PDB file of C-alpha atoms in Angstrom:
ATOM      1  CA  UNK A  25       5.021  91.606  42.886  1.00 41.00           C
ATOM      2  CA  UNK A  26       5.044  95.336  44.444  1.00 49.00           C
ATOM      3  CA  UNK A  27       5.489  98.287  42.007  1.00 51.00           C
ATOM      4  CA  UNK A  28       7.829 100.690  43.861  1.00 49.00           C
ATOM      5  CA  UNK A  29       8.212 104.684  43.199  1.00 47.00           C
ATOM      6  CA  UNK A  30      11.906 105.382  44.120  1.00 47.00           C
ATOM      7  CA  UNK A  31      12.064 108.803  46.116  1.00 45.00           C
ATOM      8  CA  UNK A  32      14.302 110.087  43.168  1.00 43.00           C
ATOM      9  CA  UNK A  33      10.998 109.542  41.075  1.00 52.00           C
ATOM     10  CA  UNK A  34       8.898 113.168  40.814  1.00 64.00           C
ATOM     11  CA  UNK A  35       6.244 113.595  42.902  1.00 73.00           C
ATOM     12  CA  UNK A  36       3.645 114.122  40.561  1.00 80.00           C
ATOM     13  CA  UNK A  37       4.464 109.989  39.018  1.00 92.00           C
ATOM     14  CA  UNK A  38       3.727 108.661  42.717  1.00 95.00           C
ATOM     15  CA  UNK A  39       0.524 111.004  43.050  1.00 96.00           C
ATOM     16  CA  UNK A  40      -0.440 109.617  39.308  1.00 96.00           C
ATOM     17  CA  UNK A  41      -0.018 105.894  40.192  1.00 97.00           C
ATOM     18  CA  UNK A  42      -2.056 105.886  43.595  1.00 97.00           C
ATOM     19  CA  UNK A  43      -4.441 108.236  41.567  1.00 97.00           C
ATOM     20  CA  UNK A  44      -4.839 105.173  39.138  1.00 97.00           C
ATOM     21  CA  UNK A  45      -4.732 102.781  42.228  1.00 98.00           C
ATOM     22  CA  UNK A  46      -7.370 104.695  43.932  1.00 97.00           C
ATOM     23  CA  UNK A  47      -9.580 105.004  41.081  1.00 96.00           C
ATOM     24  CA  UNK A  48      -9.365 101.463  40.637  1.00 96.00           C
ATOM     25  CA  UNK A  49     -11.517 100.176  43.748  1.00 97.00           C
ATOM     26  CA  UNK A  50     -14.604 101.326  45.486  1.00 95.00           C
ATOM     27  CA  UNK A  51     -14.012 100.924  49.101  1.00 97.00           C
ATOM     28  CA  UNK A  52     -10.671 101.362  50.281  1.00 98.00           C
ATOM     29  CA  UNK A  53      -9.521 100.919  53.991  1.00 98.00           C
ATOM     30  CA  UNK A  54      -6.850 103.546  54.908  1.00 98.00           C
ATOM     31  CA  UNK A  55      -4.146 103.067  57.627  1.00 98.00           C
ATOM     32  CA  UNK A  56      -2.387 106.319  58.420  1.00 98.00           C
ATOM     33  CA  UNK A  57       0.597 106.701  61.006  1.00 96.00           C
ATOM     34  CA  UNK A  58       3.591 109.431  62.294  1.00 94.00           C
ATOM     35  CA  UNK A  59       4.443 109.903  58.318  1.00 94.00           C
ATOM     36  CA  UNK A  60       1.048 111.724  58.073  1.00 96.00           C
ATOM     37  CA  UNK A  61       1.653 114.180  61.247  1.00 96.00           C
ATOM     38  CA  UNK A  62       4.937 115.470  60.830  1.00 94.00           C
ATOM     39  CA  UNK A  63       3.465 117.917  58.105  1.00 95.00           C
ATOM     40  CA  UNK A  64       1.701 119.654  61.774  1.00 96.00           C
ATOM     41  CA  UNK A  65       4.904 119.675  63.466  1.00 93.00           C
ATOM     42  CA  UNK A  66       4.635 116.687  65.132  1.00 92.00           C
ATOM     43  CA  UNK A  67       7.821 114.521  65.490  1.00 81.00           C
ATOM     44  CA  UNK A  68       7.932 110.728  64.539  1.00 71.00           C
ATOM     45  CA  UNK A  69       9.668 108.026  65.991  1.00 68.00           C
ATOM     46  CA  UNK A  70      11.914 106.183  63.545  1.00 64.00           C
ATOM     47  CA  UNK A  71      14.073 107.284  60.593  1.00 58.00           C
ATOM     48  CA  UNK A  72      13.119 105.891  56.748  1.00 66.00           C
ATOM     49  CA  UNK A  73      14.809 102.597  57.694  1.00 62.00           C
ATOM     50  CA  UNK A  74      12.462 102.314  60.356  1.00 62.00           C
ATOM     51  CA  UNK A  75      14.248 102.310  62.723  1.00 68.00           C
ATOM     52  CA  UNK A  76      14.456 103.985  66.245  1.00 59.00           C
ATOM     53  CA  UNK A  77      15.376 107.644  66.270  1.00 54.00           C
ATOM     54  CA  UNK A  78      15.432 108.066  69.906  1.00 67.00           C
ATOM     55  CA  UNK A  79      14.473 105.764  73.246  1.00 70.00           C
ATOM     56  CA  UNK A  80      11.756 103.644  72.949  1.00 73.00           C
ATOM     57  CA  UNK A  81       8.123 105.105  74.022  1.00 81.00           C
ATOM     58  CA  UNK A  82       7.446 104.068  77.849  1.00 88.00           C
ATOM     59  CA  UNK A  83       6.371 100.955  78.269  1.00 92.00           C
ATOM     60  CA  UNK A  84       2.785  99.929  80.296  1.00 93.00           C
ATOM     61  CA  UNK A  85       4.949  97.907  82.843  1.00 95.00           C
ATOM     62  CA  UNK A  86       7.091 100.642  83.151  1.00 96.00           C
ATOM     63  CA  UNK A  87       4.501 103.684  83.605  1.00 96.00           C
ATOM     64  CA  UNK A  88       2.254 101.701  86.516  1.00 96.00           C
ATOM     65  CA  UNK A  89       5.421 100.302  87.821  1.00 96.00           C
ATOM     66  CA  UNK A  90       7.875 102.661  88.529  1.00 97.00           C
ATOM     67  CA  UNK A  91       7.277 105.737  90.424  1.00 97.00           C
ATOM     68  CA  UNK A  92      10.340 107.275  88.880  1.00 97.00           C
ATOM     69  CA  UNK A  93       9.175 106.391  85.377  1.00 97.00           C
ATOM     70  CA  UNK A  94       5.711 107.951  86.055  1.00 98.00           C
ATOM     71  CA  UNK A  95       7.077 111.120  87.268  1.00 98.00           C
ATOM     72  CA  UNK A  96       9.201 111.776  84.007  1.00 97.00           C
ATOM     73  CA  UNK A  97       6.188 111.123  81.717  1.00 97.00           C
ATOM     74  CA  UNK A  98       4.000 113.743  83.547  1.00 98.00           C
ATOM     75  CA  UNK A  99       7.103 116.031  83.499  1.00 98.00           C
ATOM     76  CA  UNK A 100       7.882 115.881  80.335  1.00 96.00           C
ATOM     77  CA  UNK A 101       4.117 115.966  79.235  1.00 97.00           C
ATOM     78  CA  UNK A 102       3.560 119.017  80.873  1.00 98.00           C
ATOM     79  CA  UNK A 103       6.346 120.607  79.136  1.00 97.00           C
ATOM     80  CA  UNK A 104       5.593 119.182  75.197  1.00 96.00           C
ATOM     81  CA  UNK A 105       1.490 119.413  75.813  1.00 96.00           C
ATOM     82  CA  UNK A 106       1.021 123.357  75.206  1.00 95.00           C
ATOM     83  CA  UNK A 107       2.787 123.177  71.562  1.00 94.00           C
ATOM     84  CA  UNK A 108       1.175 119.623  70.818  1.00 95.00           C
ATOM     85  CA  UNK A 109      -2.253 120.545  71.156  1.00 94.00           C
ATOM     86  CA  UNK A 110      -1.383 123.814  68.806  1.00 95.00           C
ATOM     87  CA  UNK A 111      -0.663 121.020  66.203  1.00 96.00           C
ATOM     88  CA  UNK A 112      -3.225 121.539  63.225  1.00 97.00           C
ATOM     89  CA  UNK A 113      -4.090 119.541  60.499  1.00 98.00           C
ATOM     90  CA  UNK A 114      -1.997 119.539  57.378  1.00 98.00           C
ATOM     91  CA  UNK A 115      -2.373 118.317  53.361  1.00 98.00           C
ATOM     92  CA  UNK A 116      -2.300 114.867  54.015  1.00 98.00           C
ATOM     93  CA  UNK A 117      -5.121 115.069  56.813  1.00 98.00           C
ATOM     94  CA  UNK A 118      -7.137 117.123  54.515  1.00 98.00           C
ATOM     95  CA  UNK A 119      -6.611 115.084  51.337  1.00 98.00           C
ATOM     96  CA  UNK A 120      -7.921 111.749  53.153  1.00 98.00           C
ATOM     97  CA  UNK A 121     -10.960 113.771  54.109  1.00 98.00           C
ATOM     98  CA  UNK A 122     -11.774 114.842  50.519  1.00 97.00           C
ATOM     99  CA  UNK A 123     -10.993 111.211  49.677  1.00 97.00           C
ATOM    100  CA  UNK A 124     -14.026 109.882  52.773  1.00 97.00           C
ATOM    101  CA  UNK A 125     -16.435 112.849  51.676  1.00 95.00           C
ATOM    102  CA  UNK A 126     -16.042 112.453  47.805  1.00 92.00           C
ATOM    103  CA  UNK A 127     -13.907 109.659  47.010  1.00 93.00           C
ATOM    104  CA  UNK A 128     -13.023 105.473  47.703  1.00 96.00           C
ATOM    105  CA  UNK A 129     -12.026 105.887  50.884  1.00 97.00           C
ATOM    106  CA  UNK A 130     -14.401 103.750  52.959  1.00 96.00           C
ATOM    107  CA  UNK A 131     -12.657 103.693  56.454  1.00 97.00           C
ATOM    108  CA  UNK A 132      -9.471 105.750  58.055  1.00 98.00           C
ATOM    109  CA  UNK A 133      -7.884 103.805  60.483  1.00 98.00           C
ATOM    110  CA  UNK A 134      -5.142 106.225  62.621  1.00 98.00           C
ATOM    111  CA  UNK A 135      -1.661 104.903  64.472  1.00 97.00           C
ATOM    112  CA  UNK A 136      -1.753 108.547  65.853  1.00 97.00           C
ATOM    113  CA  UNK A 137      -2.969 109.809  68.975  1.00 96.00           C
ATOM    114  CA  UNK A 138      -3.247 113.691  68.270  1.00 96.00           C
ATOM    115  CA  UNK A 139      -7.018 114.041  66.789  1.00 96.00           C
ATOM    116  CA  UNK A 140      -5.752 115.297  63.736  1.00 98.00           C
ATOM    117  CA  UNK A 141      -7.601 113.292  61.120  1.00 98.00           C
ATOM    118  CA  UNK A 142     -10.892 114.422  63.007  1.00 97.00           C
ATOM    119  CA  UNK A 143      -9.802 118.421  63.128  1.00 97.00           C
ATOM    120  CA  UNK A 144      -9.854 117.597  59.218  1.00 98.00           C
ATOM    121  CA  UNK A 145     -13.131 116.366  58.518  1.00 97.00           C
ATOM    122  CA  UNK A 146     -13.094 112.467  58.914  1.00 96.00           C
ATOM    123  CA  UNK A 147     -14.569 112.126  62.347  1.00 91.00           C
ATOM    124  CA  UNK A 148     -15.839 108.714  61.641  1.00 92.00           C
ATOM    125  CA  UNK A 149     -11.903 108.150  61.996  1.00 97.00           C
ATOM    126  CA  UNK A 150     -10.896 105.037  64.408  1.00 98.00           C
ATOM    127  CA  UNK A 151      -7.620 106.284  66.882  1.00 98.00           C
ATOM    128  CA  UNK A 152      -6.731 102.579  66.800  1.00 97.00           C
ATOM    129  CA  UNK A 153      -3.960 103.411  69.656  1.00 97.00           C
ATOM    130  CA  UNK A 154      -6.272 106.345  71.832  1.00 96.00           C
ATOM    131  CA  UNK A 155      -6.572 109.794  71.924  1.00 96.00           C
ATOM    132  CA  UNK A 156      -4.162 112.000  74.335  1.00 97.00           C
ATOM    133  CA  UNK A 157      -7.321 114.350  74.553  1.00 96.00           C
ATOM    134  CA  UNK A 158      -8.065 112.348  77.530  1.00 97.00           C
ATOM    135  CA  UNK A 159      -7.121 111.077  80.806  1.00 98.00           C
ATOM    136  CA  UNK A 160      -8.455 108.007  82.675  1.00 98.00           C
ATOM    137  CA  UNK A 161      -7.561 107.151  86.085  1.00 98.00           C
ATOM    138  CA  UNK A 162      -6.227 103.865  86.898  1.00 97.00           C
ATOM    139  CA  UNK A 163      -7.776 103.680  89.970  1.00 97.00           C
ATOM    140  CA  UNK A 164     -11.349 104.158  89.664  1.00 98.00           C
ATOM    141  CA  UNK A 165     -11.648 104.801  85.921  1.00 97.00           C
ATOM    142  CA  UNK A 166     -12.776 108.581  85.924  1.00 98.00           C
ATOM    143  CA  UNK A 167     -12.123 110.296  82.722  1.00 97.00           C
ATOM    144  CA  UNK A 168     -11.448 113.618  82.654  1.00 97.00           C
ATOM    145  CA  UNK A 169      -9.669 116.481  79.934  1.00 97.00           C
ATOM    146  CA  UNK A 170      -6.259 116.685  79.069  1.00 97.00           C
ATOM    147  CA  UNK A 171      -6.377 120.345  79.028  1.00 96.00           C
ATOM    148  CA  UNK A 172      -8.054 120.447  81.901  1.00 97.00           C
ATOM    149  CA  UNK A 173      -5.848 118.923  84.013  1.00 98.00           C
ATOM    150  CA  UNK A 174      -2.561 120.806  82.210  1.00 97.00           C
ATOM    151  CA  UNK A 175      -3.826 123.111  84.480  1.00 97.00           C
ATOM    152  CA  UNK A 176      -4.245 121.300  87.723  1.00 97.00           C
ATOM    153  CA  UNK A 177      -0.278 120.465  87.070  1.00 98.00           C
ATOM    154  CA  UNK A 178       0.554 123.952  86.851  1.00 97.00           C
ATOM    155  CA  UNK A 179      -0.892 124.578  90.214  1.00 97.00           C
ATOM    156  CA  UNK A 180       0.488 121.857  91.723  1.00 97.00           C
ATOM    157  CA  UNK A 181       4.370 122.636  90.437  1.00 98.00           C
ATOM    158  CA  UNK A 182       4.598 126.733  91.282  1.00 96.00           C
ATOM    159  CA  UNK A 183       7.861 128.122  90.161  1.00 95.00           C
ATOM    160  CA  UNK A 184       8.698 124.789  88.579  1.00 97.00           C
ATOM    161  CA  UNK A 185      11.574 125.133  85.638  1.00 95.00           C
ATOM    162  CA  UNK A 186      11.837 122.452  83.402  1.00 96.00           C
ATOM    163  CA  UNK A 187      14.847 124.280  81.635  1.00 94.00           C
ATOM    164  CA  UNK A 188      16.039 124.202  78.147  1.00 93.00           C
ATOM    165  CA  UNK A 189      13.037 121.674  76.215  1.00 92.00           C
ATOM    166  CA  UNK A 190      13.370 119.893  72.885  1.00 90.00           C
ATOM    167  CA  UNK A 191       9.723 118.573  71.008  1.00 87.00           C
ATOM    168  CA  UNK A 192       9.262 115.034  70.908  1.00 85.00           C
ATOM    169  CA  UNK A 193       6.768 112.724  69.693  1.00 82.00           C
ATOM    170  CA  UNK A 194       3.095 112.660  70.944  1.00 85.00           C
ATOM    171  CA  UNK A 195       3.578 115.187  72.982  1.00 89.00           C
ATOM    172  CA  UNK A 196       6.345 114.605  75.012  1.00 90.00           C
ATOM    173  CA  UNK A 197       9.775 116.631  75.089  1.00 93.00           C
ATOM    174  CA  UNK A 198      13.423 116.404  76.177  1.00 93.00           C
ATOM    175  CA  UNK A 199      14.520 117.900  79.585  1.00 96.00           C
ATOM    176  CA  UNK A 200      16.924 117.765  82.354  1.00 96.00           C
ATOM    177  CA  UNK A 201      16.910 114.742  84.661  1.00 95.00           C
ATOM    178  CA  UNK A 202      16.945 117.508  87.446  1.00 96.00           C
ATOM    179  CA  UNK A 203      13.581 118.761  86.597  1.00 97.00           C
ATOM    180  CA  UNK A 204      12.025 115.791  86.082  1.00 97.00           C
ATOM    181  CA  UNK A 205      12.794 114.767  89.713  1.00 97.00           C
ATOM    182  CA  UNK A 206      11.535 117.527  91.107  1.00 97.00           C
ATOM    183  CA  UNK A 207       8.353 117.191  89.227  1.00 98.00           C
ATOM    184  CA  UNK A 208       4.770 116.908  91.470  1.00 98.00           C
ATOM    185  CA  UNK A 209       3.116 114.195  88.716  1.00 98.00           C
ATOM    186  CA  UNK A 210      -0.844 114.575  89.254  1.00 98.00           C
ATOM    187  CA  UNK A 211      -2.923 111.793  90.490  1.00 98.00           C
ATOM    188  CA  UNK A 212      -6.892 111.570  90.768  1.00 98.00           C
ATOM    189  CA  UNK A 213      -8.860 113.816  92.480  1.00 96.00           C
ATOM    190  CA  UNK A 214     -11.281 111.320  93.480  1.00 97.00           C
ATOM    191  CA  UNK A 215      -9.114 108.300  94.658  1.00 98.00           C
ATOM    192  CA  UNK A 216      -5.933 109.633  94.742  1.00 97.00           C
ATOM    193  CA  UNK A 217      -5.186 106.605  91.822  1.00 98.00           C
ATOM    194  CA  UNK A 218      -2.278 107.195  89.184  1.00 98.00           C
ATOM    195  CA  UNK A 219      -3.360 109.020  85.669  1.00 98.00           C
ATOM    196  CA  UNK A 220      -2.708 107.864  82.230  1.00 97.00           C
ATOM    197  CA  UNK A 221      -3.919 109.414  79.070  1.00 97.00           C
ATOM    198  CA  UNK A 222      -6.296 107.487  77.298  1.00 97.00           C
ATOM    199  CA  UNK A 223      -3.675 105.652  74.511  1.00 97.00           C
ATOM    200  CA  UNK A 224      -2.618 102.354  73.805  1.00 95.00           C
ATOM    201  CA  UNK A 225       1.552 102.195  75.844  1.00 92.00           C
ATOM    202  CA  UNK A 226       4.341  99.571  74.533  1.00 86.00           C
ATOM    203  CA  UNK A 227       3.151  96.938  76.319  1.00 83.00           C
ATOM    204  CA  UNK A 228      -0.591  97.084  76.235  1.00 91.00           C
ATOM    205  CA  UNK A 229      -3.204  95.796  73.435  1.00 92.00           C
ATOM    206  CA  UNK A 230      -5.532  97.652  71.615  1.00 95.00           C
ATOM    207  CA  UNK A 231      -8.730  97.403  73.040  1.00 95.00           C
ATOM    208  CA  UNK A 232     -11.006  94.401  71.656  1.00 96.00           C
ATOM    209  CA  UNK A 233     -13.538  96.802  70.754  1.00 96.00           C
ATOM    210  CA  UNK A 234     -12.111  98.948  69.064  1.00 96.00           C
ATOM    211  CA  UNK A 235      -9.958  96.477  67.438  1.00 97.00           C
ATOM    212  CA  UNK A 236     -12.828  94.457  66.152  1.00 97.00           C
ATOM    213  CA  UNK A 237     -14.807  97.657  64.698  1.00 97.00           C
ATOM    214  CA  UNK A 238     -11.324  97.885  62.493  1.00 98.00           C
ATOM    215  CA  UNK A 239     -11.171  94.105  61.557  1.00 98.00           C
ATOM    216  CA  UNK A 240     -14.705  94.090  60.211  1.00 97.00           C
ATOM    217  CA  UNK A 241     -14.179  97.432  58.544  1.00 97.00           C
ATOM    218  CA  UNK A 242     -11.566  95.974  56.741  1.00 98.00           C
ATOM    219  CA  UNK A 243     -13.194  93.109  55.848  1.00 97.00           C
ATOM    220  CA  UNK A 244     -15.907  95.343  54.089  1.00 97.00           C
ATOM    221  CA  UNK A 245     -13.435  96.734  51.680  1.00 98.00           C
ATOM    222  CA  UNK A 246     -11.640  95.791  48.545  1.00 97.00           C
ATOM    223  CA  UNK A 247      -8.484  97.541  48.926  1.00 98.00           C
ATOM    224  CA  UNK A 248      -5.831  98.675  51.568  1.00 98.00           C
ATOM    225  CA  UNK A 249      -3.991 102.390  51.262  1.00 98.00           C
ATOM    226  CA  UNK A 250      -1.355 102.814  54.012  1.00 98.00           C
ATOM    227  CA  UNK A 251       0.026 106.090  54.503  1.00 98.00           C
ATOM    228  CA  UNK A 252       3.049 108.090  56.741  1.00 97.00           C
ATOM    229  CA  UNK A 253       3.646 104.207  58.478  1.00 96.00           C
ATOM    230  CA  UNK A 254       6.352 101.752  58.495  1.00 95.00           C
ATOM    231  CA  UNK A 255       4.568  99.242  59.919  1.00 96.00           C
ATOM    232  CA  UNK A 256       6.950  98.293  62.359  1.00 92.00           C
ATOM    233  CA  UNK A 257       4.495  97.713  65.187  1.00 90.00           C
ATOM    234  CA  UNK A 258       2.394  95.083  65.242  1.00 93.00           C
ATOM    235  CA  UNK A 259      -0.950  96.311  65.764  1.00 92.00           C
ATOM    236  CA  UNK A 260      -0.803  98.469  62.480  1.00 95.00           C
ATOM    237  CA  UNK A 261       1.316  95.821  60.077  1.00 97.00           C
ATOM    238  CA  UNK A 262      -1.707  92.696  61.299  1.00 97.00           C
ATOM    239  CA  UNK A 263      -4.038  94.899  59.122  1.00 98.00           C
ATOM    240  CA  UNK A 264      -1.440  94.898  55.930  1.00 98.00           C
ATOM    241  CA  UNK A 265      -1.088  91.094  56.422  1.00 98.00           C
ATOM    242  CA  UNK A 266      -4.582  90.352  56.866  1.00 98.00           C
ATOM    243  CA  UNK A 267      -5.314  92.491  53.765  1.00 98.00           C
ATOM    244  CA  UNK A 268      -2.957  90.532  51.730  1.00 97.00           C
ATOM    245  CA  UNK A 269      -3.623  86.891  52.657  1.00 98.00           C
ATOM    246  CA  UNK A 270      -7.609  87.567  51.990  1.00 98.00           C
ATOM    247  CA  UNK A 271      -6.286  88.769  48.248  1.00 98.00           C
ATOM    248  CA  UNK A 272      -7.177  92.560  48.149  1.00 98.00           C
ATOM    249  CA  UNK A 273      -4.666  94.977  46.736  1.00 98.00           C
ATOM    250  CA  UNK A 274      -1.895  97.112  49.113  1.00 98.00           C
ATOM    251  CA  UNK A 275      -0.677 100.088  48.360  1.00 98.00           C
ATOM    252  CA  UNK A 276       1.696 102.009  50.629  1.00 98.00           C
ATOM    253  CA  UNK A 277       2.781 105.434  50.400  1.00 98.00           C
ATOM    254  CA  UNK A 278       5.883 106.304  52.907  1.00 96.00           C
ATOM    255  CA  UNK A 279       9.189 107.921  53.117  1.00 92.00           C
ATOM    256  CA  UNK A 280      11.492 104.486  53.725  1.00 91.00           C
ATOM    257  CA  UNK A 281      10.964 101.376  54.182  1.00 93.00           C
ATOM    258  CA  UNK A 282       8.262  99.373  55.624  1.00 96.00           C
ATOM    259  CA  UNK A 283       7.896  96.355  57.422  1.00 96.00           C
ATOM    260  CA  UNK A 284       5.025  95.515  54.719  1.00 97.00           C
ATOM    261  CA  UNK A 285       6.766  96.179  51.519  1.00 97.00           C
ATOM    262  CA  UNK A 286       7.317  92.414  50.710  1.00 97.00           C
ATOM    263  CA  UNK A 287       3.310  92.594  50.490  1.00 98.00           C
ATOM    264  CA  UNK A 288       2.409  95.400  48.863  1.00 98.00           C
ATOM    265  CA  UNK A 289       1.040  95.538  45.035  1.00 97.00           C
ATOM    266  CA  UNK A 290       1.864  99.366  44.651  1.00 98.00           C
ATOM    267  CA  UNK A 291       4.901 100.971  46.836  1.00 97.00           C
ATOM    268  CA  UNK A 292       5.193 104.460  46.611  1.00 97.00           C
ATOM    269  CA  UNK A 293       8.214 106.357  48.762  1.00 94.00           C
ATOM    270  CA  UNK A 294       7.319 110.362  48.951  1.00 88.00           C
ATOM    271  CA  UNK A 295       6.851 112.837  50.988  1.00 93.00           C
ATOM    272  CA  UNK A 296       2.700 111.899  51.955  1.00 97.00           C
ATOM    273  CA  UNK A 297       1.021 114.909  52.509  1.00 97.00           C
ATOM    274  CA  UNK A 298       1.771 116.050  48.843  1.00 96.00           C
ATOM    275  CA  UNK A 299       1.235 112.828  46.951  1.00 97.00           C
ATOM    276  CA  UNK A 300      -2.146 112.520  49.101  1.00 97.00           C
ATOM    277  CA  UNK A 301      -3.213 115.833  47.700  1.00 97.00           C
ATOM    278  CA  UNK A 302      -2.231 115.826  44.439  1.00 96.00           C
ATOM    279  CA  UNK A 303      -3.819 112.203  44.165  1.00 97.00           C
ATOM    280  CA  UNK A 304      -6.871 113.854  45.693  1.00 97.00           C
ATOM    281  CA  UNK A 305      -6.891 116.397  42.794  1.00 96.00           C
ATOM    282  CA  UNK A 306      -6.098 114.458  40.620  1.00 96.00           C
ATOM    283  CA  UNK A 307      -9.474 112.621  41.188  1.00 96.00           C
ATOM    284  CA  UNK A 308     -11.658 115.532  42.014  1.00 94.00           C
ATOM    285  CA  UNK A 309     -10.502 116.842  38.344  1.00 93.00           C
ATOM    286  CA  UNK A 310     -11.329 113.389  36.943  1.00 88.00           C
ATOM    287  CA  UNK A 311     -14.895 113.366  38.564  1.00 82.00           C
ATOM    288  CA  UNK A 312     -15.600 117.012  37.175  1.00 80.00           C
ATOM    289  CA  UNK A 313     -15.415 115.658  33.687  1.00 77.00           C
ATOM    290  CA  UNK A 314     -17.281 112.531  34.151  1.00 65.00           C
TER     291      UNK A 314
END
């Protein structure tokens, strides 16, 4: 049976516990998501029920299907890129890199798509769901830079006014329907193929390879730590389930529920950039004793 931290509970009890919990085990597979980037400024998706604050993301069928659909992501990216990529690394990024360098954790496995845990010092770190650092084209499968081609939208949409804009997740942002149709989306420069940035849409699987590079990490370690993630997709709650039916402990840290709280042997709801670091403390203080 789970042992849950009410969010009433003070912070420095939840910090304590997955102290203890971390302390406990040797190699511990982390799972971060959105819970761990909103400390950069970076919006989430659902509320602490989990469930949707806002539309849905857009969907793979959607995206290469709909010309209409295609030119509102590129408008809307253009707009939400220049303060996403400002985004810098926070407590909780910085905590789980102490924890790779010094402490149990083994493996960092990331929902997110902004680089962040990498910026902090875990660049073994797997973007299970992509990187929006780069753009592939669909077409011929160049690659190319996502700041680099910010620019080749610029150039392409002169005198362009997207209007009042509001920050969403992952980049995106809120603006008028008008400005989105009279957006110029970008396609490639060498076949004239439609763009996508290199990430994981509703719709699409995680790549086998990378997906198999997590499965066998996980398979390596004797715990499971999942922080700033309800779990509510798939692709991140197969790694809670697979951790509990081979036997190894769960612990998640999040603010709400989770879709894997049934499973979990330690639930902790906080705010996860402090309990990370004062867990992280906690053990660096421990060590300098030993």
């Amino acid at each position: 049976m789970s042992s849950i931290t009410p969010a009433t509970q003070p912070q420095a009890d939840a910090a304590t516990r997955l102290a203890d919990f971390l302390q406990r085990h040797q190699r511990v597979f982390v799972l971060t998501g959105a819970g761990c980037s909103t400390g950069s400024g970076i919006p989430d998706y659902r509320d602490e029920a989990g469930q949707w604050k806002r539309p849905a993301p857009v969907t793979w069928q959607a995206f290469t299907g709909d010309p209409v659909v295609y030119r509102r992501y590129w408008a809307r990216s253009h707009v939400g890129w220049p303060k996403f990529v400002q985004a810098r690394p926070n407590v909780a990024h910085h905590a789980l890199a102490e924890l790779g360098r010094d402490g149990p954790v083994d493996i960092l496995v990331t929902q997110n798509v902004d680089g962040l845990h990498q910026r902090a010092g875990s660049p073994e770190a797997i973007d299970l769901h992509g990187n929006l650092e780069a753009v592939v084209c669909l077409g011929c499968g160049a690659r190319g830079d996502r700041d680099a081609l910010q620019a080749v939208m610029e150039a392409a949409n002169p005198g362009w006014d997207p209007g009042p804009a509001a920050s969403a997740p992952d980049g995106d942002a809120d603006i008028a329907s008008h400005a989105e149709a009279a957006y110029h989306p970008p396609l490639c420069a060498i076949c004239e193929g439609l763009l996508k940035p290199d990430v994981v849409f509703f719709g699409e699987n995680v790549p086998r390879d990378r997906l198999g590079r997590a499965l066998q990490a996980l398979e390596q370690t004797d715990a499971m730590l999942v922080a700033g993630s309800s779990l509510m997709v798939y692709s991140g709650f197969r790694f809670a389930r697979l951790a509990s039916e081979a036997g190894k402990p769960l612990a998640i840290l999040n603010r709400g529920a989770t879709r894997a709280d049934a499973l979990a042997t330690l639930r902790l709801d906080g705010e996860v950039g402090a309990t990370l670091q004062q867990a992280a403390g906690q053990l660096r203080a421990t060590a300098e004793l030993e």
